[in-house]
mmCIF file of C-alpha atoms in Angstrom:
data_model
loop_
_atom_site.group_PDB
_atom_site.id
_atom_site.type_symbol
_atom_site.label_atom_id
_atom_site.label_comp_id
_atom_site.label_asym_id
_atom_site.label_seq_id
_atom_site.Cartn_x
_atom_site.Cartn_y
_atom_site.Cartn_z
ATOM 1 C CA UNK A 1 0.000 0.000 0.000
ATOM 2 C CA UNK A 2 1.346 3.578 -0.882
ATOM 3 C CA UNK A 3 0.180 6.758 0.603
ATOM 4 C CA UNK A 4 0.698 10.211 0.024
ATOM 5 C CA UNK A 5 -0.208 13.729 1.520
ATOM 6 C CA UNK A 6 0.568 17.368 -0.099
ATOM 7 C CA UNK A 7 0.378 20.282 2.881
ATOM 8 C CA UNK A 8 -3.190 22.215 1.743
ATOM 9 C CA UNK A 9 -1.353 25.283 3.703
ATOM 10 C CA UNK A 10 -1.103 28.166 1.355
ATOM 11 C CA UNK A 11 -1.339 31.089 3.844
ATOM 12 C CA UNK A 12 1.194 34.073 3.585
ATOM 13 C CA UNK A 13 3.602 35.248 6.516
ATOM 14 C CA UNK A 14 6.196 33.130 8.034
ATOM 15 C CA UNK A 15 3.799 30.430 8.911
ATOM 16 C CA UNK A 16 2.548 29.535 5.618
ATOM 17 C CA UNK A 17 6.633 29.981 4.373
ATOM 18 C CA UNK A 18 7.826 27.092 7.237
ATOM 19 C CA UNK A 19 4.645 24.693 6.336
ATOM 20 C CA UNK A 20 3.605 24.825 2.582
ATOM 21 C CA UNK A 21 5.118 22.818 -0.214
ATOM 22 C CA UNK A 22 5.375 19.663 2.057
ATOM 23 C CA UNK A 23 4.856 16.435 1.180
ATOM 24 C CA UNK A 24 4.998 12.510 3.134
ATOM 25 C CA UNK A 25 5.000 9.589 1.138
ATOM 26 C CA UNK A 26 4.527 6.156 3.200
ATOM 27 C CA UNK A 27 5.076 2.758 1.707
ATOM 28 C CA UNK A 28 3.942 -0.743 3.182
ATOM 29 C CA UNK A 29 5.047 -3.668 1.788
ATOM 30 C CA UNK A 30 2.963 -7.037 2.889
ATOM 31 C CA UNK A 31 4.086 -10.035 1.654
ATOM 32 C CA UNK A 32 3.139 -14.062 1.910
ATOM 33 C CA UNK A 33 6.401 -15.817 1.821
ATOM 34 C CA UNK A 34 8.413 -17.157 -0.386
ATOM 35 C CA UNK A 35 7.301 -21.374 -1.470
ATOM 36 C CA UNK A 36 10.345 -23.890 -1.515
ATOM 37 C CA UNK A 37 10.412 -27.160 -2.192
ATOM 38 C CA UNK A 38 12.972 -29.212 -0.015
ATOM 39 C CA UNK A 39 14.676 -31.765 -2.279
ATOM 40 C CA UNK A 40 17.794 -34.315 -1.173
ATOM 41 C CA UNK A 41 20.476 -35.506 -3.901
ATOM 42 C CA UNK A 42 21.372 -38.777 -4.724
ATOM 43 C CA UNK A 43 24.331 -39.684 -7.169
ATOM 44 C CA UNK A 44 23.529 -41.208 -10.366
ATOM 45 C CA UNK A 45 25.604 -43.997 -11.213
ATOM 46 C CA UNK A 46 24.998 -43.769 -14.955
ATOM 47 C CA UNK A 47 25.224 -40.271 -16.079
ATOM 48 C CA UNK A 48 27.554 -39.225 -12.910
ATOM 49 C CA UNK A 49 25.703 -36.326 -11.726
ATOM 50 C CA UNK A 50 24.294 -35.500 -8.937
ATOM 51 C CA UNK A 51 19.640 -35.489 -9.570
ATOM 52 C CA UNK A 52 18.078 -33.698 -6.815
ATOM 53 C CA UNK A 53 14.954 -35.556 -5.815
ATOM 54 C CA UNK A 54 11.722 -34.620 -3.499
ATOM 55 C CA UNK A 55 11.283 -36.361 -0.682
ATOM 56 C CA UNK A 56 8.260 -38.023 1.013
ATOM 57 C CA UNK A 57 6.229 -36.404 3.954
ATOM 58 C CA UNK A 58 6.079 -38.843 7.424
ATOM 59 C CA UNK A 59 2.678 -38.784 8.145
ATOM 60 C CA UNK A 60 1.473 -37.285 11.358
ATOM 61 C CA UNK A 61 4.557 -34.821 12.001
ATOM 62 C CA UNK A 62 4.622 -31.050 11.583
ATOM 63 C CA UNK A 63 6.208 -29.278 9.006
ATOM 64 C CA UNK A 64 7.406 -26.467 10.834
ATOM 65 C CA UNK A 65 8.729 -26.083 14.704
ATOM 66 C CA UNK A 66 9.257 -22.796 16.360
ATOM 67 C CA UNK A 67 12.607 -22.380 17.580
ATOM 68 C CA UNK A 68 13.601 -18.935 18.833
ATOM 69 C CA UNK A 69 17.790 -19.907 18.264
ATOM 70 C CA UNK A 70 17.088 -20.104 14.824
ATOM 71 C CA UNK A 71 16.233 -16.763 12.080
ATOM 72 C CA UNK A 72 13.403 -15.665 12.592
ATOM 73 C CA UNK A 73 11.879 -17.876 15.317
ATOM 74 C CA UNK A 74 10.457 -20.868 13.249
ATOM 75 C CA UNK A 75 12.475 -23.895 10.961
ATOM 76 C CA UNK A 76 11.126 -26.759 8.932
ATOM 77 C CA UNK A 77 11.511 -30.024 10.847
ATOM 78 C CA UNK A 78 14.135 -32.335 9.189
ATOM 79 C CA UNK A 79 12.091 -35.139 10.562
ATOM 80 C CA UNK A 80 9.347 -34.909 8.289
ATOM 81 C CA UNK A 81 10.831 -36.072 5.689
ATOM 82 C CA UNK A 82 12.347 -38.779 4.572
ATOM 83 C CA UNK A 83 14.756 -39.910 1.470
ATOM 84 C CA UNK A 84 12.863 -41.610 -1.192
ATOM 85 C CA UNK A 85 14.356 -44.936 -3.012
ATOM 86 C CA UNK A 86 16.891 -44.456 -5.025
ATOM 87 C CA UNK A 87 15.542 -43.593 -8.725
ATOM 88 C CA UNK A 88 12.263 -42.188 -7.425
ATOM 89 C CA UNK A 89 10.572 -39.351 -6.723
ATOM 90 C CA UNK A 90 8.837 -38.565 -2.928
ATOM 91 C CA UNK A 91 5.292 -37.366 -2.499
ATOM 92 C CA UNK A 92 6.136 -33.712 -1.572
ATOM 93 C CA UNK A 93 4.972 -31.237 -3.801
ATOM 94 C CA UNK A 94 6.397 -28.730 -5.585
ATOM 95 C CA UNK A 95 6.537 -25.493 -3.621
ATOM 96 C CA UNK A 96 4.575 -27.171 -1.297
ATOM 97 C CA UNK A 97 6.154 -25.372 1.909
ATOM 98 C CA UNK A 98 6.733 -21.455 3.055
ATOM 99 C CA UNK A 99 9.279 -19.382 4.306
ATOM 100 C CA UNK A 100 9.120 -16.314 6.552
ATOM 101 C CA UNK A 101 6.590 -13.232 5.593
ATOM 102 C CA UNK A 102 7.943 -9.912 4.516
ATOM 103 C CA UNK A 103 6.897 -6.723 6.384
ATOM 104 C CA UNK A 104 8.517 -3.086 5.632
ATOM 105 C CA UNK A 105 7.132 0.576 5.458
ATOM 106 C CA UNK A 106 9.255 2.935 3.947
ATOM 107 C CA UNK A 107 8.915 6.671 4.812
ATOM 108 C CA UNK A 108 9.777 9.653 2.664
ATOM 109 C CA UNK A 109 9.800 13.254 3.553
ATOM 110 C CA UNK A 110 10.231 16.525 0.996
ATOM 111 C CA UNK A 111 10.049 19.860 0.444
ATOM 112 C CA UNK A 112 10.008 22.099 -2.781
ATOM 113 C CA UNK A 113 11.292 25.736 -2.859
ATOM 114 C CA UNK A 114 10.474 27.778 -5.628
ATOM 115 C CA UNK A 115 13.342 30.331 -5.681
ATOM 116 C CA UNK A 116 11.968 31.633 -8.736
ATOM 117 C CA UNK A 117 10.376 30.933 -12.169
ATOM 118 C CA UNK A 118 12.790 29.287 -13.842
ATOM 119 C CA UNK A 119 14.209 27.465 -10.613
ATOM 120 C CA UNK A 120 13.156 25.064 -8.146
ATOM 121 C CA UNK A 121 15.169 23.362 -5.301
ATOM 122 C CA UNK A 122 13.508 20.105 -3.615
ATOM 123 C CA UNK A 123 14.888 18.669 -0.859
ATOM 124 C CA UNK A 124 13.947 15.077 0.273
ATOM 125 C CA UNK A 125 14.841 12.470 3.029
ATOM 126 C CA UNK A 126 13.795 9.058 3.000
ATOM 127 C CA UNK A 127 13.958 6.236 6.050
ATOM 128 C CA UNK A 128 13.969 2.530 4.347
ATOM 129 C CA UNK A 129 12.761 -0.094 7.040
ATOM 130 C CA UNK A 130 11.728 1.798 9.522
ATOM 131 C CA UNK A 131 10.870 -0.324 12.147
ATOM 132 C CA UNK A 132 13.768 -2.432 11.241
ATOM 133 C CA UNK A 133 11.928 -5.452 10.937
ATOM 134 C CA UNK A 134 14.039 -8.550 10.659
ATOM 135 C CA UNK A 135 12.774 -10.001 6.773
ATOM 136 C CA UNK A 136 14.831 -13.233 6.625
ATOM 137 C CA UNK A 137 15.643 -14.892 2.766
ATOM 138 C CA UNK A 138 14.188 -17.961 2.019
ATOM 139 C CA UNK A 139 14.722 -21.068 4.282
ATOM 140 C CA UNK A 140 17.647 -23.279 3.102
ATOM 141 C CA UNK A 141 15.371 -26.372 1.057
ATOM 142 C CA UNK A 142 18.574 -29.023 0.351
ATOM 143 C CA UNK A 143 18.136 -31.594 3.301
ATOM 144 C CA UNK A 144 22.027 -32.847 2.994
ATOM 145 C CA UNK A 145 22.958 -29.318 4.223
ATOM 146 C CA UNK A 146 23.703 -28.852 7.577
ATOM 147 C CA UNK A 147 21.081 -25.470 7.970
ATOM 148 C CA UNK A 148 18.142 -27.322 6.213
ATOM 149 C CA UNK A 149 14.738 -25.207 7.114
ATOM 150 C CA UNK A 150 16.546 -22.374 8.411
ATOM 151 C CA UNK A 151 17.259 -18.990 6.193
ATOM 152 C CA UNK A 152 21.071 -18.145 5.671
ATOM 153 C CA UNK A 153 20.784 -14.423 5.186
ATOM 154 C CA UNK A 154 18.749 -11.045 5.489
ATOM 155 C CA UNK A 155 15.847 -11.075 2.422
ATOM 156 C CA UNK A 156 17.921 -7.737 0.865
ATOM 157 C CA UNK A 157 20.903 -10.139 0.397
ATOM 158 C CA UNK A 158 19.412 -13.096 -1.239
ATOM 159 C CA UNK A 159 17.552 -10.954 -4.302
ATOM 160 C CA UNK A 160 20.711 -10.143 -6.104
ATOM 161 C CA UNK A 161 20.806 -6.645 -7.982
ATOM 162 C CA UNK A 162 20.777 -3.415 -5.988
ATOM 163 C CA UNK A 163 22.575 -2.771 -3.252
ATOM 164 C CA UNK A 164 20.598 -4.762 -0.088
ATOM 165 C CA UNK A 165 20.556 -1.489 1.868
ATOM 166 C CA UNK A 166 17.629 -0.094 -0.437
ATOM 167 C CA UNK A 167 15.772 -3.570 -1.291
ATOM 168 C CA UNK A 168 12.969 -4.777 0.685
ATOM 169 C CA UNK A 169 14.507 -6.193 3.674
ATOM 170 C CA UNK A 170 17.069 -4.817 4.418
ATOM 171 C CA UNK A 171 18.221 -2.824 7.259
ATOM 172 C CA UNK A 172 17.033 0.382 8.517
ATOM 173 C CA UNK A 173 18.596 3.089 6.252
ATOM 174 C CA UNK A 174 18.259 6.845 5.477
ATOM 175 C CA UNK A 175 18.885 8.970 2.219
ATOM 176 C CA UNK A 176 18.982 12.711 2.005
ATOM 177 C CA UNK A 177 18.810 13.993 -1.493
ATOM 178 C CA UNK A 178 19.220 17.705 -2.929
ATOM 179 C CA UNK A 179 17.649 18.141 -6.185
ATOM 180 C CA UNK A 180 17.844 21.339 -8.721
ATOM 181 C CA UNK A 181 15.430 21.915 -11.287
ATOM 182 C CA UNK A 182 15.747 24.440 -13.761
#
């Protein structure tokens, strides 16, 4: 959701020069997370590769366990799954399990001066994350590993691209910016 408000103050004097031209931007980002499918690898003896297969659900035992020593308070439990035999493919689904939601509001702040007709100056500030709201990446989905169910890294490092300061979830951080239009 994005929101936006303009300053309706137009009065004269030193009042209406300290409040008009103001305007607040506020951005929240919602999101379900992220599906994974957890997978094991078994080494083919023909081709020499290693085939990543799914494995099969044990019936009766929960997917997930909370677990506050672990990112973001919650892990996929190794223990329901199981290895399929060799050559086959298990009964779990594709993308048939969830990560961690996403929460972030962004706040902006600016102001434009009109210094004259052919000029204007804007000045803006912008807080990313404010609440600094832990967003963790995907849970690691390869059951040989070590940190299978748990994430790795901070959401704004696992999406590649930009720097992770500015994506969506990463840490708090602040711009100031100083624009000149003419």
């Amino acid at each position: 959701a994005a929101f936006s408000y303009l300053s309706p103050w137009k009065q004269k004097g030193w009042k209406g020069q300290l409040l008009r031209d103001w305007q607040s931007s506020l951005i929240i980002h919602a999101e379900t997370a992220y599906p994974l499918t957890p997978f094991t690898q078994q080494f083919a003896v023909l081709s020499g590769q290693l085939v990543a297969q799914y494995p099969n659900l044990v019936a009766g035992v929960p997917l997930y366990l909370d677990d506050p020593s672990v990112p973001g308070g919650r892990r996929i439990n190794r223990a329901a799954f199981i290895a399929p035999a060799a050559g086959t493919q298990g009964n779990v689904g594709r993308n048939s399990l969830r990560g961690l939601p996403i929460y972030q509001a962004d706040v902006a702040l600016q102001r434009l001066f009109s210094i004259n007709e052919r000029f204007k100056l804007t000045l803006r500030g912008e807080a990313f994350n404010v609440f600094n709201h832990a967003n963790f990446d995907t849970p690691e989905a390869n059951m040989a590993d070590t940190a299978f169910g748990q994430p790795r890294q901070m959401l704004g490092r696992g999406l590649g691209g930009l720097s992770p300061i500015y994506q969506i979830g990463g840490p708090r951080s602040i711009q100031l910016a100083l624009r000149l239009d003419f």
